[in-house]
Amino acid sequence: GAVVSQHPSRVICKSGTSVKIECRSLDFQATTMFWYRQFPKQSLMLMATSNEGSKATYEQGVEKDKFLINHASLTLSTLTVTSAHPEDSSFYICSAREKGRKSYNEQFFGPGTRLTVL
Amino acid sequence: AQSVTQLGSHVSVSEGALVLLRCNYSSSVPPYLFWYVQYPNQGLQLLLKYTSAATLVKGINGFEAEFKKSETSFHLTKPSAHMSDAAEYFCAVFLDNFNKFYFGSGTKLNVKP
């Protein structure tokens, strides 16, 4: 139980294009989803928190117009990297908090998406 | 400021040997502490967590960690390594007042036959 999937697992795109990454909770409803990014040899850093049906809350320094997050249903959140540039190349990981769980620290993590922008 | 430091980005042990992965944190408030494991092409899986109960926490797969407030440490140990333990391990702090995780940069564990 409590499986989170991400699609695609890897994506390569040209500079200036937009890329959409999906995060799905497969066997539970997720009221809150989180998006992280990880640069090589660095920590996972929280980018934004999204609650189903609400606008995402972005961490300081994360451009909301650059990283569009949609959480339209209890099982799906999407992250769109708009006008991607090479510096956006990173490993993007989502996590989900199950509906009814009290604490935000009870998160289930997806396998990540490797984005490479040429 | 909150931070998590994992000493050693790569650790190599022989099968059957003790595993010790180090984690130190800094936090302005009492933290919740976690260890996650990530196998290739999979999501982070919770190994164990400290939530202010017993300072010695037992997790899955024979791992345990001890919270030492005086040393601000939460090192992960396993008495005898198995080949299947080869993975990347992340230490993390969760702070209720920020509602977010702060992760270490990870330690890749290699187990030699």
mmCIF file of C-alpha atoms in Angstrom:
data_model
loop_
_atom_site.group_PDB
_atom_site.id
_atom_site.type_symbol
_atom_site.label_atom_id
_atom_site.label_comp_id
_atom_site.label_asym_id
_atom_site.label_seq_id
_atom_site.Cartn_x
_atom_site.Cartn_y
_atom_site.Cartn_z
ATOM 1 C CA GLY A 1 0.000 0.000 0.000
ATOM 2 C CA ALA A 2 0.811 3.730 -0.077
ATOM 3 C CA VAL A 3 2.503 3.767 -3.468
ATOM 4 C CA VAL A 4 3.358 6.975 -5.260
ATOM 5 C CA SER A 5 4.337 6.919 -8.914
ATOM 6 C CA GLN A 6 5.910 9.540 -11.139
ATOM 7 C CA HIS A 7 5.858 9.854 -14.879
ATOM 8 C CA PRO A 8 8.076 10.094 -16.761
ATOM 9 C CA SER A 9 11.032 8.637 -14.915
ATOM 10 C CA ARG A 10 13.428 10.415 -17.263
ATOM 11 C CA VAL A 11 12.959 13.234 -19.720
ATOM 12 C CA ILE A 12 15.315 15.099 -21.997
ATOM 13 C CA CYS A 13 14.140 18.297 -23.591
ATOM 14 C CA LYS A 14 15.465 21.268 -25.508
ATOM 15 C CA SER A 15 16.036 24.602 -23.881
ATOM 16 C CA GLY A 16 12.946 26.787 -24.049
ATOM 17 C CA THR A 17 10.405 23.989 -24.067
ATOM 18 C CA SER A 18 8.035 23.080 -21.242
ATOM 19 C CA VAL A 19 7.959 19.761 -19.480
ATOM 20 C CA LYS A 20 5.174 18.253 -17.395
ATOM 21 C CA ILE A 21 5.833 15.732 -14.639
ATOM 22 C CA GLU A 22 3.013 13.739 -13.086
ATOM 23 C CA CYS A 23 2.795 12.454 -9.545
ATOM 24 C CA ARG A 24 0.102 9.945 -8.682
ATOM 25 C CA SER A 25 -0.978 8.280 -5.471
ATOM 26 C CA LEU A 26 -1.961 4.815 -6.674
ATOM 27 C CA ASP A 27 -3.818 3.314 -3.740
ATOM 28 C CA PHE A 28 -4.767 6.219 -1.526
ATOM 29 C CA GLN A 29 -6.149 9.718 -1.655
ATOM 30 C CA ALA A 30 -3.628 12.472 -1.128
ATOM 31 C CA THR A 31 -4.859 15.752 0.249
ATOM 32 C CA THR A 32 -1.375 17.219 0.202
ATOM 33 C CA MET A 33 1.437 16.676 -2.266
ATOM 34 C CA PHE A 34 4.967 17.982 -2.078
ATOM 35 C CA TRP A 35 7.534 18.638 -4.782
ATOM 36 C CA TYR A 36 11.257 18.418 -4.116
ATOM 37 C CA ARG A 37 14.303 18.829 -6.289
ATOM 38 C CA GLN A 38 17.709 17.339 -5.810
ATOM 39 C CA PHE A 39 20.906 18.536 -7.423
ATOM 40 C CA PRO A 40 23.801 16.076 -7.718
ATOM 41 C CA LYS A 41 25.430 15.350 -4.373
ATOM 42 C CA GLN A 42 23.049 17.714 -2.617
ATOM 43 C CA SER A 43 20.018 17.401 -0.392
ATOM 44 C CA LEU A 44 16.425 17.130 -1.450
ATOM 45 C CA MET A 45 15.006 20.627 -1.219
ATOM 46 C CA LEU A 46 11.308 21.312 -0.858
ATOM 47 C CA MET A 47 10.033 23.429 -3.735
ATOM 48 C CA ALA A 48 6.334 23.663 -2.983
ATOM 49 C CA THR A 49 3.414 22.194 -1.109
ATOM 50 C CA SER A 50 0.043 21.760 -2.759
ATOM 51 C CA ASN A 51 -3.306 20.953 -1.239
ATOM 52 C CA GLU A 52 -5.991 19.444 -3.443
ATOM 53 C CA GLY A 53 -8.103 22.148 -4.993
ATOM 54 C CA SER A 54 -5.923 25.004 -3.729
ATOM 55 C CA LYS A 55 -3.026 26.996 -5.047
ATOM 56 C CA ALA A 56 0.398 25.667 -4.222
ATOM 57 C CA THR A 57 2.570 27.274 -1.579
ATOM 58 C CA TYR A 58 6.080 27.845 -2.867
ATOM 59 C CA GLU A 59 9.259 27.921 -0.853
ATOM 60 C CA GLN A 60 11.339 31.062 -0.820
ATOM 61 C CA GLY A 61 13.402 31.401 -3.950
ATOM 62 C CA VAL A 62 11.242 29.094 -6.098
ATOM 63 C CA GLU A 63 9.633 30.881 -9.038
ATOM 64 C CA LYS A 64 5.955 30.011 -9.155
ATOM 65 C CA ASP A 65 5.635 31.120 -12.779
ATOM 66 C CA LYS A 66 8.506 28.869 -13.704
ATOM 67 C CA PHE A 67 7.338 25.803 -11.829
ATOM 68 C CA LEU A 68 3.591 25.461 -12.275
ATOM 69 C CA ILE A 69 1.919 23.062 -9.889
ATOM 70 C CA ASN A 70 -1.570 21.722 -10.283
ATOM 71 C CA HIS A 71 -3.295 19.447 -7.781
ATOM 72 C CA ALA A 72 -6.717 19.093 -9.281
ATOM 73 C CA SER A 73 -7.616 15.697 -7.850
ATOM 74 C CA LEU A 74 -6.906 13.635 -4.755
ATOM 75 C CA THR A 75 -4.649 11.290 -6.709
ATOM 76 C CA LEU A 76 -2.785 13.511 -9.146
ATOM 77 C CA SER A 77 -0.468 16.478 -8.970
ATOM 78 C CA THR A 78 1.528 17.850 -11.879
ATOM 79 C CA LEU A 79 4.640 19.967 -12.022
ATOM 80 C CA THR A 80 5.260 21.853 -15.243
ATOM 81 C CA VAL A 81 8.671 23.347 -15.796
ATOM 82 C CA THR A 82 8.037 26.198 -18.210
ATOM 83 C CA SER A 83 10.636 27.448 -20.664
ATOM 84 C CA ALA A 84 13.166 25.029 -19.276
ATOM 85 C CA HIS A 85 16.853 25.911 -19.256
ATOM 86 C CA PRO A 86 19.919 23.782 -18.567
ATOM 87 C CA GLU A 87 20.074 25.036 -14.982
ATOM 88 C CA ASP A 88 16.665 23.414 -14.401
ATOM 89 C CA SER A 89 18.213 20.006 -15.005
ATOM 90 C CA SER A 90 17.724 18.113 -11.791
ATOM 91 C CA PHE A 91 16.032 15.199 -10.086
ATOM 92 C CA TYR A 92 12.445 16.041 -9.144
ATOM 93 C CA ILE A 93 10.727 13.994 -6.435
ATOM 94 C CA CYS A 94 7.151 14.213 -5.268
ATOM 95 C CA SER A 95 5.613 12.946 -2.080
ATOM 96 C CA ALA A 96 2.052 12.646 -0.849
ATOM 97 C CA ARG A 97 0.276 12.864 2.472
ATOM 98 C CA GLU A 98 -2.704 10.554 2.766
ATOM 99 C CA LYS A 99 -6.138 11.995 3.465
ATOM 100 C CA GLY A 100 -6.893 11.670 7.154
ATOM 101 C CA ARG A 101 -3.279 11.566 8.319
ATOM 102 C CA LYS A 102 -2.680 14.115 11.035
ATOM 103 C CA SER A 103 0.943 14.977 10.526
ATOM 104 C CA TYR A 104 2.701 16.496 7.555
ATOM 105 C CA ASN A 105 5.694 14.288 8.296
ATOM 106 C CA GLU A 106 3.826 11.179 7.166
ATOM 107 C CA GLN A 107 4.724 11.428 3.501
ATOM 108 C CA PHE A 108 5.063 8.717 0.870
ATOM 109 C CA PHE A 109 7.656 9.421 -1.780
ATOM 110 C CA GLY A 110 7.665 8.803 -5.494
ATOM 111 C CA PRO A 111 10.686 7.396 -7.383
ATOM 112 C CA GLY A 112 11.658 10.702 -8.916
ATOM 113 C CA THR A 113 11.989 12.145 -12.418
ATOM 114 C CA ARG A 114 15.362 12.956 -13.940
ATOM 115 C CA LEU A 115 15.073 16.095 -16.097
ATOM 116 C CA THR A 116 17.861 16.975 -18.487
ATOM 117 C CA VAL A 117 17.594 20.208 -20.443
ATOM 118 C CA LEU A 118 19.908 20.501 -23.432
ATOM 119 C CA ALA B 1 19.003 27.741 10.963
ATOM 120 C CA GLN B 2 18.020 24.162 10.320
ATOM 121 C CA SER B 3 20.440 21.772 8.657
ATOM 122 C CA VAL B 4 21.271 18.114 8.364
ATOM 123 C CA THR B 5 24.785 16.845 7.779
ATOM 124 C CA GLN B 6 25.613 13.339 6.687
ATOM 125 C CA LEU B 7 29.285 12.569 7.018
ATOM 126 C CA GLY B 8 30.535 10.543 4.104
ATOM 127 C CA SER B 9 28.776 10.569 0.763
ATOM 128 C CA HIS B 10 29.972 6.989 0.197
ATOM 129 C CA VAL B 11 30.467 4.242 2.766
ATOM 130 C CA SER B 12 31.724 0.782 1.912
ATOM 131 C CA VAL B 13 31.521 -2.213 4.245
ATOM 132 C CA SER B 14 31.993 -5.929 3.902
ATOM 133 C CA GLU B 15 29.046 -8.259 4.128
ATOM 134 C CA GLY B 16 28.520 -9.153 7.785
ATOM 135 C CA ALA B 17 30.295 -6.052 9.059
ATOM 136 C CA LEU B 18 28.800 -3.276 11.149
ATOM 137 C CA VAL B 19 27.049 -0.501 9.265
ATOM 138 C CA LEU B 20 27.354 3.013 10.705
ATOM 139 C CA LEU B 21 25.952 5.983 8.821
ATOM 140 C CA ARG B 22 26.389 9.312 10.530
ATOM 141 C CA CYS B 23 23.893 12.134 10.783
ATOM 142 C CA ASN B 24 24.122 15.382 12.698
ATOM 143 C CA TYR B 25 21.504 18.074 12.728
ATOM 144 C CA SER B 26 20.985 21.588 13.896
ATOM 145 C CA SER B 27 17.557 22.786 14.872
ATOM 146 C CA SER B 28 16.160 25.666 16.842
ATOM 147 C CA VAL B 29 13.284 23.527 18.108
ATOM 148 C CA PRO B 30 12.970 19.860 19.116
ATOM 149 C CA PRO B 31 12.951 17.952 15.859
ATOM 150 C CA TYR B 32 11.451 14.789 14.562
ATOM 151 C CA LEU B 33 14.245 12.733 12.983
ATOM 152 C CA PHE B 34 14.020 10.262 10.158
ATOM 153 C CA TRP B 35 16.081 7.873 8.102
ATOM 154 C CA TYR B 36 14.972 6.974 4.602
ATOM 155 C CA VAL B 37 16.444 4.469 2.157
ATOM 156 C CA GLN B 38 16.318 4.755 -1.599
ATOM 157 C CA TYR B 39 16.944 1.810 -3.878
ATOM 158 C CA PRO B 40 17.684 2.467 -7.542
ATOM 159 C CA ASN B 41 14.665 3.731 -9.465
ATOM 160 C CA GLN B 42 12.451 3.643 -6.380
ATOM 161 C CA GLY B 43 11.009 6.228 -4.021
ATOM 162 C CA LEU B 44 12.328 7.010 -0.574
ATOM 163 C CA GLN B 45 11.228 4.358 1.892
ATOM 164 C CA LEU B 46 10.946 5.112 5.599
ATOM 165 C CA LEU B 47 13.432 3.106 7.665
ATOM 166 C CA LEU B 48 12.701 4.580 11.063
ATOM 167 C CA LYS B 49 11.757 7.778 12.840
ATOM 168 C CA TYR B 50 12.282 9.435 16.204
ATOM 169 C CA THR B 51 9.326 11.361 17.568
ATOM 170 C CA SER B 52 10.402 12.167 21.154
ATOM 171 C CA ALA B 53 9.627 8.784 22.696
ATOM 172 C CA ALA B 54 12.458 6.268 23.208
ATOM 173 C CA THR B 55 15.853 7.586 22.148
ATOM 174 C CA LEU B 56 16.837 4.245 20.616
ATOM 175 C CA VAL B 57 14.620 3.640 17.639
ATOM 176 C CA LYS B 58 14.338 0.327 15.843
ATOM 177 C CA GLY B 59 13.391 0.269 12.204
ATOM 178 C CA ILE B 60 12.897 -2.146 9.380
ATOM 179 C CA ASN B 61 15.508 -4.541 8.009
ATOM 180 C CA GLY B 62 17.445 -4.662 11.292
ATOM 181 C CA PHE B 63 18.413 -0.993 11.327
ATOM 182 C CA GLU B 64 18.302 1.180 14.394
ATOM 183 C CA ALA B 65 19.276 4.721 15.318
ATOM 184 C CA GLU B 66 19.936 6.516 18.554
ATOM 185 C CA PHE B 67 18.951 10.098 19.230
ATOM 186 C CA LYS B 68 21.645 11.867 21.241
ATOM 187 C CA LYS B 69 20.536 15.358 22.071
ATOM 188 C CA SER B 70 23.866 16.393 23.604
ATOM 189 C CA GLU B 71 25.653 15.452 20.384
ATOM 190 C CA THR B 72 22.795 16.540 18.065
ATOM 191 C CA SER B 73 23.237 13.216 16.335
ATOM 192 C CA PHE B 74 21.026 10.475 14.973
ATOM 193 C CA HIS B 75 23.406 7.879 13.578
ATOM 194 C CA LEU B 76 22.054 4.812 11.802
ATOM 195 C CA THR B 77 23.469 1.384 12.582
ATOM 196 C CA LYS B 78 23.023 -2.238 11.654
ATOM 197 C CA PRO B 79 25.095 -4.980 13.296
ATOM 198 C CA SER B 80 25.612 -7.073 10.187
ATOM 199 C CA ALA B 81 25.407 -5.790 6.627
ATOM 200 C CA HIS B 82 23.661 -7.726 3.888
ATOM 201 C CA MET B 83 24.221 -7.316 0.179
ATOM 202 C CA SER B 84 20.610 -6.159 -0.076
ATOM 203 C CA ASP B 85 21.408 -3.147 2.134
ATOM 204 C CA ALA B 86 23.310 -1.493 -0.714
ATOM 205 C CA ALA B 87 21.339 1.696 -1.395
ATOM 206 C CA GLU B 88 21.351 5.405 -0.684
ATOM 207 C CA TYR B 89 20.361 6.539 2.795
ATOM 208 C CA PHE B 90 18.965 9.929 3.704
ATOM 209 C CA CYS B 91 18.714 11.466 7.137
ATOM 210 C CA ALA B 92 16.021 14.091 7.600
ATOM 211 C CA VAL B 93 14.670 16.476 10.179
ATOM 212 C CA PHE B 94 11.010 17.473 10.243
ATOM 213 C CA LEU B 95 10.005 20.655 11.994
ATOM 214 C CA ASP B 96 6.363 21.101 12.927
ATOM 215 C CA ASN B 97 6.545 24.874 12.996
ATOM 216 C CA PHE B 98 7.673 24.929 9.371
ATOM 217 C CA ASN B 99 5.733 21.814 8.327
ATOM 218 C CA LYS B 100 8.639 20.647 6.196
ATOM 219 C CA PHE B 101 11.518 18.224 5.927
ATOM 220 C CA TYR B 102 15.166 19.176 5.819
ATOM 221 C CA PHE B 103 17.198 16.405 4.219
ATOM 222 C CA GLY B 104 20.845 15.493 4.358
ATOM 223 C CA SER B 105 22.712 15.021 1.103
ATOM 224 C CA GLY B 106 22.602 11.246 1.345
ATOM 225 C CA THR B 107 25.093 8.447 1.887
ATOM 226 C CA LYS B 108 25.541 5.663 -0.631
ATOM 227 C CA LEU B 109 26.207 2.380 1.091
ATOM 228 C CA ASN B 110 28.184 -0.235 -0.806
ATOM 229 C CA VAL B 111 28.331 -3.771 0.572
ATOM 230 C CA LYS B 112 31.236 -5.917 -0.578
ATOM 231 C CA PRO B 113 30.951 -9.685 -0.712
#
